[in-house]
Amino acid sequence: MCAAKLPDPGIRPVADVDTGGRETLNPFHSAQMLIGNACRELGLPQAVYEYLKEPARVLIVSIPVRMDNGEIRTFIGYRSQHTDVIGPTKGGVRFHPQVDLDEVKALSMWMTIKCGVLGLPYGGAKGGVVCDPGQLSRRELEALARGYIRAIANMVGPEKDIPAPDVNTNPQVMGWMMDEYSKLRGFNAPGLVTGKPMILGGSAGRAEATGRGVVICAREAMRRLGRSLRGATAAVQGFGNVGSNAARFLYEEGAKVVGISDVRGGVYNPDGIDVYQALEWAREHGTVAGLPGTQPIGSADVLYLPVDVLIPAALENVITLENADRIQARVIVEAANGPTTPEAARRLTQRGIFQVPDILANAGGVTVSYFEWVQNLQNYYWPEEEVLEKLEQMMVNAFNAVYKVHQQRGVSMRRAAYMVAVKRLADAMQARGWI
Ligand code: GLU
């Protein structure tokens, strides 16, 4: 560490100050606490935390959309850019009814840390639009995506801030955004967003990258426990892009996926679910619920199955102090962002449950986004094998770096991952003369 070491920089976890010791359910407070704790563990000057405790800028926009019935409806959108210390900012855009400012701020901070753990030359960002995409027609969704990017156009760009898919957004939504931005600017700008359709400059392997990274982490975690994924039991909560791909890769590695759930319900089969069949069923019915040859189980109940590997792949705060003691998994690999509150994570650690934190476990997506952006800037495209090989290498290196700090410093994998990332940020601050 080249930053000067002080014995006690006096950084106090926000939870102690703001919540009076109660559980931290506000993701923004969790993000501050986790970053603050890493600063403290590293013995960094208070200044590092001061730079990181708030996003550099946040834009709140209104997006008027003409609905199919002819009326204008205004949606609220956010874009939070956390820090410019490493490079342009990077992160997805989610469309969800519960999006709010603190959530978007937290998610942008987690993106900074995620990029730091993987050593990507980005700070974090995140966007969100308050809407229920299930209630919108395709035309309305397109108008909303185009309206959102127009509203934030001056804040984003290949050298400034690069959006990507997140909850309820996909390559098509990215295609619309890239097209709208390119028209505004008067030139083709594939590097504006990542996770695009391949025909528009998307990268081979991007769509499955997050799920792939999750399973690489599951494999590495099991290896550290002297086990392999072959024959291990697993449960997956969430069957969107990340959860469904994670389930598929687990299945292909020979794991026995015994439980899967999505917002509409869950399925359980102690002998193992045929994941290909589940994918087919979900494509047809919009949910895994009702999959033949399985028993029905509540959406949240998959979390409590006695499995080797549990993969929460839905939203924040699904594991809290209220249900942490019901978790029976040996290993948790966090495919979602922020699925475990900091207090619940501590409880799980005390119970000997090995956790691969979100900022490492789900970083495969942004890693291949980085490859996509590099390919766009070079106008030179790599074959899928090259993308997968580089992804594998970077995920394993990041896992090893975090595991080493975990072992050497006797801290959780989560704390270790924050330490790896925050150290990099502090070094960059020092090199820029900020501290
Ligand atoms: N939304 C994804 C995440 O949370 C991917 C972000 C990106 O590819 O920029 O990591």
mmCIF file of C-alpha atoms in Angstrom, residues 207 283 340 357 393 432:
data_model
loop_
_atom_site.group_PDB
_atom_site.id
_atom_site.type_symbol
_atom_site.label_atom_id
_atom_site.label_comp_id
_atom_site.label_asym_id
_atom_site.label_seq_id
_atom_site.Cartn_x
_atom_site.Cartn_y
_atom_site.Cartn_z
ATOM 1 C CA ALA A 207 -25.325 -13.013 -22.727
ATOM 2 C CA ARG A 283 -39.632 -20.081 -22.186
ATOM 3 C CA THR A 340 -27.467 -10.640 1.771
ATOM 4 C CA PRO A 357 -19.818 -12.135 -2.449
ATOM 5 C CA GLN A 393 -8.583 -16.536 -16.506
ATOM 6 C CA ARG A 432 -3.624 11.291 -9.110
#
